Amino acid sequence: MSERTVVARVGSTVEAQLIAGMLDSYGIEAIVSADDGGGTEPQWQLTSGVRVLVAEGDAPEAERLIAEAEASS
């Protein structure tokens, strides 16, 4: 398994899951990671954010897709 790198850091799990789903639709496997006590402490997301991670080799394409999506919204 290749190393993973953060391509987005957002304020909620829902937003991170939307980004991960968009990346998945382009064939890029994405993982959502949050330091929120396994979901029992969602307020912790406000301090460190929710991260979207992809394989290092997919990072440039993932970052481009995220930037395009943000520009069109």
mmCIF file with all atom_site columns, C-alpha atoms in Angstrom:
data_model
loop_
_atom_site.group_PDB
_atom_site.id
_atom_site.type_symbol
_atom_site.label_atom_id
_atom_site.label_alt_id
_atom_site.label_comp_id
_atom_site.label_asym_id
_atom_site.label_entity_id
_atom_site.label_seq_id
_atom_site.pdbx_PDB_ins_code
_atom_site.Cartn_x
_atom_site.Cartn_y
_atom_site.Cartn_z
_atom_site.occupancy
_atom_site.B_iso_or_equiv
_atom_site.pdbx_formal_charge
_atom_site.auth_seq_id
_atom_site.auth_comp_id
_atom_site.auth_asym_id
_atom_site.auth_atom_id
_atom_site.pdbx_PDB_model_num
ATOM 1  C CA . MET A 1 1  ? 0.000   0.000  0.000   1.00 0.00 ? 1  MET A CA 1
ATOM 2  C CA . SER A 1 2  ? 1.370   3.398  -0.923  1.00 0.00 ? 2  SER A CA 1
ATOM 3  C CA . GLU A 1 3  ? 1.718   6.288  1.461   1.00 0.00 ? 3  GLU A CA 1
ATOM 4  C CA . ARG A 1 4  ? -1.298  8.560  1.856   1.00 0.00 ? 4  ARG A CA 1
ATOM 5  C CA . THR A 1 5  ? -1.260  12.324 1.785   1.00 0.00 ? 5  THR A CA 1
ATOM 6  C CA . VAL A 1 6  ? -3.820  14.948 2.820   1.00 0.00 ? 6  VAL A CA 1
ATOM 7  C CA . VAL A 1 7  ? -5.468  16.699 -0.135  1.00 0.00 ? 7  VAL A CA 1
ATOM 8  C CA . ALA A 1 8  ? -8.198  18.511 1.801   1.00 0.00 ? 8  ALA A CA 1
ATOM 9  C CA . ARG A 1 9  ? -8.933  19.577 5.351   1.00 0.00 ? 9  ARG A CA 1
ATOM 10 C CA . VAL A 1 10 ? -12.529 20.648 5.974   1.00 0.00 ? 10 VAL A CA 1
ATOM 11 C CA . GLY A 1 11 ? -14.797 21.462 8.887   1.00 0.00 ? 11 GLY A CA 1
ATOM 12 C CA . SER A 1 12 ? -17.155 18.483 8.881   1.00 0.00 ? 12 SER A CA 1
ATOM 13 C CA . THR A 1 13 ? -17.313 14.781 8.149   1.00 0.00 ? 13 THR A CA 1
ATOM 14 C CA . VAL A 1 14 ? -20.167 15.354 5.708   1.00 0.00 ? 14 VAL A CA 1
ATOM 15 C CA . GLU A 1 15 ? -18.104 17.778 3.615   1.00 0.00 ? 15 GLU A CA 1
ATOM 16 C CA . ALA A 1 16 ? -15.134 15.391 3.665   1.00 0.00 ? 16 ALA A CA 1
ATOM 17 C CA . GLN A 1 17 ? -17.363 12.499 2.571   1.00 0.00 ? 17 GLN A CA 1
ATOM 18 C CA . LEU A 1 18 ? -18.695 14.577 -0.329  1.00 0.00 ? 18 LEU A CA 1
ATOM 19 C CA . ILE A 1 19 ? -15.139 15.294 -1.480  1.00 0.00 ? 19 ILE A CA 1
ATOM 20 C CA . ALA A 1 20 ? -14.155 11.641 -1.090  1.00 0.00 ? 20 ALA A CA 1
ATOM 21 C CA . GLY A 1 21 ? -17.211 10.580 -3.093  1.00 0.00 ? 21 GLY A CA 1
ATOM 22 C CA . MET A 1 22 ? -16.377 13.017 -5.869  1.00 0.00 ? 22 MET A CA 1
ATOM 23 C CA . LEU A 1 23 ? -12.802 11.725 -6.017  1.00 0.00 ? 23 LEU A CA 1
ATOM 24 C CA . ASP A 1 24 ? -14.062 8.136  -6.026  1.00 0.00 ? 24 ASP A CA 1
ATOM 25 C CA . SER A 1 25 ? -16.274 8.939  -9.027  1.00 0.00 ? 25 SER A CA 1
ATOM 26 C CA . TYR A 1 26 ? -13.049 9.833  -10.876 1.00 0.00 ? 26 TYR A CA 1
ATOM 27 C CA . GLY A 1 27 ? -11.389 6.582  -9.825  1.00 0.00 ? 27 GLY A CA 1
ATOM 28 C CA . ILE A 1 28 ? -9.316  8.044  -6.985  1.00 0.00 ? 28 ILE A CA 1
ATOM 29 C CA . GLU A 1 29 ? -9.628  6.112  -3.726  1.00 0.00 ? 29 GLU A CA 1
ATOM 30 C CA . ALA A 1 30 ? -10.000 8.560  -0.840  1.00 0.00 ? 30 ALA A CA 1
ATOM 31 C CA . ILE A 1 31 ? -10.080 8.038  2.912   1.00 0.00 ? 31 ILE A CA 1
ATOM 32 C CA . VAL A 1 32 ? -11.794 10.344 5.411   1.00 0.00 ? 32 VAL A CA 1
ATOM 33 C CA . SER A 1 33 ? -10.007 10.758 8.736   1.00 0.00 ? 33 SER A CA 1
ATOM 34 C CA . ALA A 1 34 ? -11.076 12.775 11.769  1.00 0.00 ? 34 ALA A CA 1
ATOM 35 C CA . ASP A 1 35 ? -9.793  13.037 15.320  1.00 0.00 ? 35 ASP A CA 1
ATOM 36 C CA . ASP A 1 36 ? -13.267 13.105 16.825  1.00 0.00 ? 36 ASP A CA 1
ATOM 37 C CA . GLY A 1 37 ? -13.205 10.285 19.348  1.00 0.00 ? 37 GLY A CA 1
ATOM 38 C CA . GLY A 1 38 ? -14.771 7.817  16.919  1.00 0.00 ? 38 GLY A CA 1
ATOM 39 C CA . GLY A 1 39 ? -17.664 10.179 16.304  1.00 0.00 ? 39 GLY A CA 1
ATOM 40 C CA . THR A 1 40 ? -18.485 10.656 19.989  1.00 0.00 ? 40 THR A CA 1
ATOM 41 C CA . GLU A 1 41 ? -16.837 14.095 20.128  1.00 0.00 ? 41 GLU A CA 1
ATOM 42 C CA . PRO A 1 42 ? -17.742 15.805 16.821  1.00 0.00 ? 42 PRO A CA 1
ATOM 43 C CA . GLN A 1 43 ? -16.829 19.224 18.221  1.00 0.00 ? 43 GLN A CA 1
ATOM 44 C CA . TRP A 1 44 ? -13.163 18.157 18.041  1.00 0.00 ? 44 TRP A CA 1
ATOM 45 C CA . GLN A 1 45 ? -13.485 18.409 14.249  1.00 0.00 ? 45 GLN A CA 1
ATOM 46 C CA . LEU A 1 46 ? -13.563 22.177 14.678  1.00 0.00 ? 46 LEU A CA 1
ATOM 47 C CA . THR A 1 47 ? -10.027 22.277 16.043  1.00 0.00 ? 47 THR A CA 1
ATOM 48 C CA . SER A 1 48 ? -8.156  19.925 13.721  1.00 0.00 ? 48 SER A CA 1
ATOM 49 C CA . GLY A 1 49 ? -10.616 19.521 10.860  1.00 0.00 ? 49 GLY A CA 1
ATOM 50 C CA . VAL A 1 50 ? -11.545 16.427 8.926   1.00 0.00 ? 50 VAL A CA 1
ATOM 51 C CA . ARG A 1 51 ? -8.935  15.215 6.471   1.00 0.00 ? 51 ARG A CA 1
ATOM 52 C CA . VAL A 1 52 ? -9.333  13.656 3.043   1.00 0.00 ? 52 VAL A CA 1
ATOM 53 C CA . LEU A 1 53 ? -6.368  11.462 2.147   1.00 0.00 ? 53 LEU A CA 1
ATOM 54 C CA . VAL A 1 54 ? -5.353  9.826  -1.130  1.00 0.00 ? 54 VAL A CA 1
ATOM 55 C CA . ALA A 1 55 ? -2.365  7.850  -2.372  1.00 0.00 ? 55 ALA A CA 1
ATOM 56 C CA . GLU A 1 56 ? 0.633   10.118 -2.967  1.00 0.00 ? 56 GLU A CA 1
ATOM 57 C CA . GLY A 1 57 ? 0.573   9.323  -6.685  1.00 0.00 ? 57 GLY A CA 1
ATOM 58 C CA . ASP A 1 58 ? -3.063  10.470 -6.949  1.00 0.00 ? 58 ASP A CA 1
ATOM 59 C CA . ALA A 1 59 ? -2.564  13.702 -4.992  1.00 0.00 ? 59 ALA A CA 1
ATOM 60 C CA . PRO A 1 60 ? -1.894  16.106 -7.908  1.00 0.00 ? 60 PRO A CA 1
ATOM 61 C CA . GLU A 1 61 ? -4.999  14.952 -9.803  1.00 0.00 ? 61 GLU A CA 1
ATOM 62 C CA . ALA A 1 62 ? -7.116  14.964 -6.625  1.00 0.00 ? 62 ALA A CA 1
ATOM 63 C CA . GLU A 1 63 ? -6.004  18.499 -5.756  1.00 0.00 ? 63 GLU A CA 1
ATOM 64 C CA . ARG A 1 64 ? -6.819  19.648 -9.308  1.00 0.00 ? 64 ARG A CA 1
ATOM 65 C CA . LEU A 1 65 ? -10.304 18.101 -9.148  1.00 0.00 ? 65 LEU A CA 1
ATOM 66 C CA . ILE A 1 66 ? -10.989 19.644 -5.731  1.00 0.00 ? 66 ILE A CA 1
ATOM 67 C CA . ALA A 1 67 ? -9.847  23.078 -6.951  1.00 0.00 ? 67 ALA A CA 1
ATOM 68 C CA . GLU A 1 68 ? -12.092 22.805 -10.028 1.00 0.00 ? 68 GLU A CA 1
ATOM 69 C CA . ALA A 1 69 ? -15.068 21.814 -7.882  1.00 0.00 ? 69 ALA A CA 1
ATOM 70 C CA . GLU A 1 70 ? -14.469 24.723 -5.496  1.00 0.00 ? 70 GLU A CA 1
ATOM 71 C CA . ALA A 1 71 ? -14.133 27.176 -8.400  1.00 0.00 ? 71 ALA A CA 1
ATOM 72 C CA . SER A 1 72 ? -17.434 26.058 -9.920  1.00 0.00 ? 72 SER A CA 1
ATOM 73 C CA . SER A 1 73 ? -19.421 26.303 -6.673  1.00 0.00 ? 73 SER A CA 1
#
